[in-house]
Amino acid sequence: MNAMTAMPDILATAFERIQGEIDSAFDAFLPVPDDSRAPLIEAMRYAAIGGGKRVRPLLLAATADLYGVNRSAAVNAGCAVEAIHAYSLIHDDLPCMDDDDLRHGKPTLHKAFDEATAVLAGDCLHALAFDILTQPDTSTDPFVRAELVATLSRASGHDGMAGGQMMDIASEQQQYDLRQITRLQQLKTGALLAASVEMGAVLGRVPPEGRTHLRAYARDIGLAFQIADDLLDVEGDEDKAGKALRKDEGQGKQTFVTLMGVDQARAQAEMLVEQAGKHLSSHGEDARLLVELARFIVKRDH
């Protein structure tokens, strides 16, 4: 039994719902035009529709639910986060970066189309994310829209995901210690996960001082997520993962597993997940989905 089939009903139902909602939203956002842009839009759809677990949109929607946010607004914002995530994967897979052939069990975008189309599709998904966030359907409040854009842009750029990717590239020529690896992963992986939680709170009009516990939850699950990824890279099944594994070891990169060992890394991830749940204790049973999602993060098999 794999992690997806073993998850609690509340989480399985939530994943199924958000996956359908995100796919439907992308389908609406990306109609294929009857002109020479068609291959570009087809490539965007290839990357954005029907792939991935949708952890980030679910984090956003589950946080938004705590504060009674309209579901369609949360799905729109979740689409924006997922568009950034999809663009980053397209670019990560390019020959100039990780040079991967497989993603989500199918050929990477530059293999299915070509490198130039892949670059443009990534660029356009990046632009689409912020287009979605500025639409009145996401929020009628211009201040909320502006804060959503600010949150996602910071998490995506040099102080977030892209900065972490640069640190990851540099790690091939440097030996990082645990502090540096933690910082790398807080940016590369954790920033977008944290932004998902933050954006749910922004939609719920929670003031910044009222988000401290949510930020602590997001910080802990972000690190747990990456430790789980490092464990999967060492112990996982490529067929289940839908991508190449064991690459970090081949490239000589330092990871949580190489620095801590398998057992200590797993124990650290489990401790972070337990701690993450405690940050949400003030929400009681209302936060159960977020707590279960944290637990899933360290138990997933892909």
C-alpha positions as a Python dict, from the first residue, in 0.01 Angstrom:
ca = {
    (1, 'M'): (0, 0, 0),
    (2, 'N'): (153, 335, -100),
    (3, 'A'): (131, 669, 77),
    (4, 'M'): (-150, 796, -143),
    (5, 'T'): (-378, 501, -75),
    (6, 'A'): (-289, 489, 295),
    (7, 'M'): (-374, 853, 369),
    (8, 'P'): (-675, 942, 586),
    (9, 'D'): (-1007, 994, 409),
    (10, 'I'): (-1012, 1366, 488),
    (11, 'L'): (-681, 1411, 306),
    (12, 'A'): (-757, 1179, 14),
    (13, 'T'): (-1085, 1363, -46),
    (14, 'A'): (-914, 1703, -19),
    (15, 'F'): (-643, 1605, -268),
    (16, 'E'): (-896, 1469, -516),
    (17, 'R'): (-1103, 1786, -489),
    (18, 'I'): (-815, 2034, -526),
    (19, 'Q'): (-659, 1839, -814),
    (20, 'G'): (-985, 1857, -1007),
    (21, 'E'): (-1034, 2225, -925),
    (22, 'I'): (-682, 2325, -1027),
    (23, 'D'): (-701, 2129, -1354),
    (24, 'S'): (-1038, 2288, -1436),
    (25, 'A'): (-906, 2635, -1356),
    (26, 'F'): (-597, 2593, -1574),
    (27, 'D'): (-818, 2461, -1852),
    (28, 'A'): (-1021, 2782, -1834),
    (29, 'F'): (-715, 3008, -1805),
    (30, 'L'): (-538, 2844, -2101),
    (31, 'P'): (-767, 2808, -2404),
    (32, 'V'): (-568, 2711, -2715),
    (33, 'P'): (-579, 2993, -2975),
    (34, 'D'): (-629, 2936, -3344),
    (35, 'D'): (-296, 3086, -3445),
    (36, 'S'): (77, 3017, -3428),
    (37, 'R'): (84, 3058, -3049),
    (38, 'A'): (-100, 2726, -3017),
    (39, 'P'): (213, 2511, -2950),
    (40, 'L'): (311, 2746, -2668),
    (41, 'I'): (-28, 2719, -2499),
    (42, 'E'): (-30, 2342, -2554),
    (43, 'A'): (308, 2327, -2380),
    (44, 'M'): (178, 2533, -2088),
    (45, 'R'): (-120, 2301, -2055),
    (46, 'Y'): (111, 1997, -2073),
    (47, 'A'): (306, 2129, -1775),
    (48, 'A'): (16, 2264, -1571),
    (49, 'I'): (-274, 2020, -1616),
    (50, 'G'): (-290, 1668, -1475),
    (51, 'G'): (48, 1662, -1303),
    (52, 'G'): (172, 1668, -948),
    (53, 'K'): (3, 1622, -613),
    (54, 'R'): (-105, 1988, -575),
    (55, 'V'): (38, 2015, -223),
    (56, 'R'): (82, 2392, -250),
    (57, 'P'): (-273, 2474, -365),
    (58, 'L'): (-407, 2243, -95),
    (59, 'L'): (-200, 2421, 170),
    (60, 'L'): (-340, 2753, 48),
    (61, 'A'): (-701, 2634, 29),
    (62, 'A'): (-689, 2459, 367),
    (63, 'T'): (-547, 2772, 532),
    (64, 'A'): (-807, 2989, 359),
    (65, 'D'): (-1081, 2756, 483),
    (66, 'L'): (-981, 2834, 841),
    (67, 'Y'): (-1094, 3192, 779),
    (68, 'G'): (-1405, 3132, 567),
    (69, 'V'): (-1253, 3241, 235),
    (70, 'N'): (-1459, 3192, -82),
    (71, 'R'): (-1346, 2864, -241),
    (72, 'S'): (-1310, 2999, -595),
    (73, 'A'): (-1081, 3276, -470),
    (74, 'A'): (-863, 3019, -294),
    (75, 'V'): (-850, 2800, -606),
    (76, 'N'): (-748, 3099, -818),
    (77, 'A'): (-466, 3185, -579),
    (78, 'G'): (-370, 2817, -565),
    (79, 'C'): (-346, 2818, -944),
    (80, 'A'): (-108, 3113, -926),
    (81, 'V'): (122, 2927, -685),
    (82, 'E'): (103, 2613, -897),
    (83, 'A'): (186, 2812, -1211),
    (84, 'I'): (506, 2931, -1043),
    (85, 'H'): (583, 2577, -930),
    (86, 'A'): (522, 2438, -1281),
    (87, 'Y'): (741, 2703, -1444),
    (88, 'S'): (1022, 2626, -1200),
    (89, 'L'): (1006, 2255, -1283),
    (90, 'I'): (1015, 2326, -1658),
    (91, 'H'): (1327, 2537, -1618),
    (92, 'D'): (1488, 2300, -1365),
    (93, 'D'): (1454, 2014, -1614),
    (94, 'L'): (1629, 2199, -1899),
    (95, 'P'): (1970, 2077, -2021),
    (96, 'C'): (2134, 2393, -1882),
    (97, 'M'): (2004, 2308, -1533),
    (98, 'D'): (1931, 1951, -1415),
    (99, 'D'): (1893, 1801, -1765),
    (100, 'D'): (1611, 1562, -1675),
    (101, 'D'): (1412, 1347, -1917),
    (102, 'L'): (1118, 1252, -1694),
    (103, 'R'): (877, 1449, -1475),
    (104, 'H'): (554, 1317, -1319),
    (105, 'G'): (601, 995, -1513),
    (106, 'K'): (605, 1156, -1857),
    (107, 'P'): (871, 1322, -2077),
    (108, 'T'): (989, 1660, -1953),
    (109, 'L'): (858, 1957, -2149),
    (110, 'H'): (1172, 2020, -2353),
    (111, 'K'): (1163, 1653, -2458),
    (112, 'A'): (793, 1654, -2544),
    (113, 'F'): (822, 1986, -2734),
    (114, 'D'): (1162, 2158, -2768),
    (115, 'E'): (1394, 2372, -2557),
    (116, 'A'): (1281, 2709, -2693),
    (117, 'T'): (914, 2627, -2636),
    (118, 'A'): (996, 2502, -2286),
    (119, 'V'): (1169, 2829, -2196),
    (120, 'L'): (877, 3034, -2327),
    (121, 'A'): (619, 2810, -2157),
    (122, 'G'): (799, 2860, -1826),
    (123, 'D'): (816, 3235, -1881),
    (124, 'C'): (444, 3248, -1962),
    (125, 'L'): (340, 3041, -1660),
    (126, 'H'): (541, 3282, -1445),
    (127, 'A'): (351, 3574, -1598),
    (128, 'L'): (17, 3393, -1572),
    (129, 'A'): (60, 3353, -1196),
    (130, 'F'): (59, 3727, -1137),
    (131, 'D'): (-210, 3789, -1396),
    (132, 'I'): (-437, 3556, -1198),
    (133, 'L'): (-361, 3729, -868),
    (134, 'T'): (-451, 4073, -1006),
    (135, 'Q'): (-793, 3964, -1131),
    (136, 'P'): (-1105, 4075, -935),
    (137, 'D'): (-1223, 3712, -934),
    (138, 'T'): (-934, 3637, -697),
    (139, 'S'): (-1021, 3929, -469),
    (140, 'T'): (-1227, 4244, -505),
    (141, 'D'): (-994, 4419, -257),
    (142, 'P'): (-696, 4581, -435),
    (143, 'F'): (-493, 4574, -113),
    (144, 'V'): (-543, 4197, -83),
    (145, 'R'): (-444, 4151, -448),
    (146, 'A'): (-131, 4360, -398),
    (147, 'E'): (-30, 4161, -91),
    (148, 'L'): (-86, 3832, -274),
    (149, 'V'): (141, 3951, -556),
    (150, 'A'): (406, 4072, -311),
    (151, 'T'): (401, 3745, -117),
    (152, 'L'): (433, 3523, -423),
    (153, 'S'): (694, 3741, -595),
    (154, 'R'): (922, 3741, -289),
    (155, 'A'): (887, 3365, -254),
    (156, 'S'): (971, 3312, -623),
    (157, 'G'): (1274, 3535, -673),
    (158, 'H'): (1628, 3581, -543),
    (159, 'D'): (1508, 3586, -180),
    (160, 'G'): (1313, 3265, -237),
    (161, 'M'): (1293, 2979, -483),
    (162, 'A'): (1529, 3111, -753),
    (163, 'G'): (1788, 3212, -494),
    (164, 'G'): (1772, 2864, -345),
    (165, 'Q'): (1820, 2713, -690),
    (166, 'M'): (2134, 2924, -736),
    (167, 'M'): (2265, 2800, -402),
    (168, 'D'): (2187, 2445, -518),
    (169, 'I'): (2388, 2495, -838),
    (170, 'A'): (2678, 2636, -636),
    (171, 'S'): (2667, 2335, -403),
    (172, 'E'): (2813, 2118, -678),
    (173, 'Q'): (3144, 2306, -635),
    (174, 'Q'): (3122, 2368, -259),
    (175, 'Q'): (3079, 2159, 52),
    (176, 'Y'): (2783, 2292, 247),
    (177, 'D'): (2732, 2233, 618),
    (178, 'L'): (2393, 2168, 780),
    (179, 'R'): (2326, 2538, 836),
    (180, 'Q'): (2388, 2617, 468),
    (181, 'I'): (2179, 2322, 349),
    (182, 'T'): (1896, 2434, 574),
    (183, 'R'): (1913, 2787, 434),
    (184, 'L'): (1927, 2654, 76),
    (185, 'Q'): (1616, 2444, 127),
    (186, 'Q'): (1428, 2715, 314),
    (187, 'L'): (1461, 2918, -5),
    (188, 'K'): (1442, 2657, -281),
    (189, 'T'): (1160, 2444, -139),
    (190, 'G'): (1030, 2612, 175),
    (191, 'A'): (961, 2959, 37),
    (192, 'L'): (682, 2854, -200),
    (193, 'L'): (525, 2624, 59),
    (194, 'A'): (534, 2909, 311),
    (195, 'A'): (388, 3150, 57),
    (196, 'S'): (97, 2911, 1),
    (197, 'V'): (6, 2921, 371),
    (198, 'E'): (64, 3297, 391),
    (199, 'M'): (-155, 3365, 87),
    (200, 'G'): (-440, 3167, 240),
    (201, 'A'): (-416, 3394, 543),
    (202, 'V'): (-395, 3706, 323),
    (203, 'L'): (-719, 3606, 150),
    (204, 'G'): (-868, 3560, 496),
    (205, 'R'): (-762, 3916, 585),
    (206, 'V'): (-556, 3793, 881),
    (207, 'P'): (-322, 4076, 989),
    (208, 'P'): (52, 4001, 973),
    (209, 'E'): (80, 3981, 1352),
    (210, 'G'): (-190, 3714, 1352),
    (211, 'R'): (3, 3485, 1117),
    (212, 'T'): (296, 3396, 1343),
    (213, 'H'): (171, 3045, 1419),
    (214, 'L'): (97, 2982, 1050),
    (215, 'R'): (447, 3091, 953),
    (216, 'A'): (594, 2858, 1215),
    (217, 'Y'): (384, 2571, 1078),
    (218, 'A'): (494, 2650, 722),
    (219, 'R'): (862, 2674, 822),
    (220, 'D'): (854, 2332, 985),
    (221, 'I'): (670, 2155, 703),
    (222, 'G'): (900, 2317, 446),
    (223, 'L'): (1206, 2159, 604),
    (224, 'A'): (1024, 1831, 662),
    (225, 'F'): (921, 1828, 295),
    (226, 'Q'): (1281, 1860, 177),
    (227, 'I'): (1414, 1601, 422),
    (228, 'A'): (1148, 1364, 288),
    (229, 'D'): (1262, 1446, -67),
    (230, 'D'): (1622, 1368, 26),
    (231, 'L'): (1512, 1037, 179),
    (232, 'L'): (1314, 956, -136),
    (233, 'D'): (1619, 1030, -350),
    (234, 'V'): (1810, 766, -152),
    (235, 'E'): (1539, 508, -84),
    (236, 'G'): (1258, 579, -330),
    (237, 'D'): (1122, 387, -628),
    (238, 'E'): (1173, 569, -960),
    (239, 'D'): (853, 423, -1104),
    (240, 'K'): (650, 569, -817),
    (241, 'A'): (845, 894, -814),
    (242, 'G'): (798, 945, -1187),
    (243, 'K'): (1145, 1099, -1216),
    (244, 'A'): (1510, 1007, -1191),
    (245, 'L'): (1641, 941, -841),
    (246, 'R'): (1987, 906, -685),
    (247, 'K'): (2106, 1218, -870),
    (248, 'D'): (2224, 1407, -561),
    (249, 'E'): (2467, 1131, -471),
    (250, 'G'): (2594, 1112, -830),
    (251, 'Q'): (2658, 1488, -833),
    (252, 'G'): (2829, 1479, -495),
    (253, 'K'): (2580, 1719, -336),
    (254, 'Q'): (2543, 1752, 37),
    (255, 'T'): (2187, 1686, 158),
    (256, 'F'): (2012, 1638, 491),
    (257, 'V'): (2065, 1263, 446),
    (258, 'T'): (2438, 1282, 365),
    (259, 'L'): (2495, 1515, 660),
    (260, 'M'): (2266, 1348, 915),
    (261, 'G'): (2227, 989, 799),
    (262, 'V'): (1901, 819, 706),
    (263, 'D'): (1777, 744, 1058),
    (264, 'Q'): (1852, 1087, 1204),
    (265, 'A'): (1708, 1263, 899),
    (266, 'R'): (1384, 1064, 926),
    (267, 'A'): (1363, 1136, 1300),
    (268, 'Q'): (1418, 1507, 1234),
    (269, 'A'): (1142, 1515, 972),
    (270, 'E'): (899, 1343, 1208),
    (271, 'M'): (987, 1584, 1488),
    (272, 'L'): (926, 1882, 1258),
    (273, 'V'): (586, 1746, 1157),
    (274, 'E'): (482, 1691, 1519),
    (275, 'Q'): (597, 2044, 1602),
    (276, 'A'): (412, 2185, 1301),
    (277, 'G'): (85, 2038, 1424),
    (278, 'K'): (131, 2196, 1766),
    (279, 'H'): (157, 2541, 1610),
    (280, 'L'): (-204, 2500, 1494),
    (281, 'S'): (-346, 2385, 1828),
    (282, 'S'): (-546, 2707, 1873),
    (283, 'H'): (-759, 2610, 1570),
    (284, 'G'): (-855, 2274, 1718),
    (285, 'E'): (-1031, 2031, 1485),
    (286, 'D'): (-1064, 2301, 1218),
    (287, 'A'): (-694, 2256, 1141),
    (288, 'R'): (-709, 1878, 1105),
    (289, 'L'): (-657, 1889, 728),
    (290, 'L'): (-340, 2096, 765),
    (291, 'V'): (-213, 1860, 1037),
    (292, 'E'): (-281, 1554, 821),
    (293, 'L'): (-114, 1724, 526),
    (294, 'A'): (198, 1777, 735),
    (295, 'R'): (202, 1408, 826),
    (296, 'F'): (157, 1310, 460),
    (297, 'I'): (459, 1516, 363),
    (298, 'V'): (699, 1281, 543),
    (299, 'K'): (517, 960, 453),
    (300, 'R'): (470, 1014, 79),
    (301, 'D'): (640, 777, -165),
    (302, 'H'): (661, 1023, -456),
}
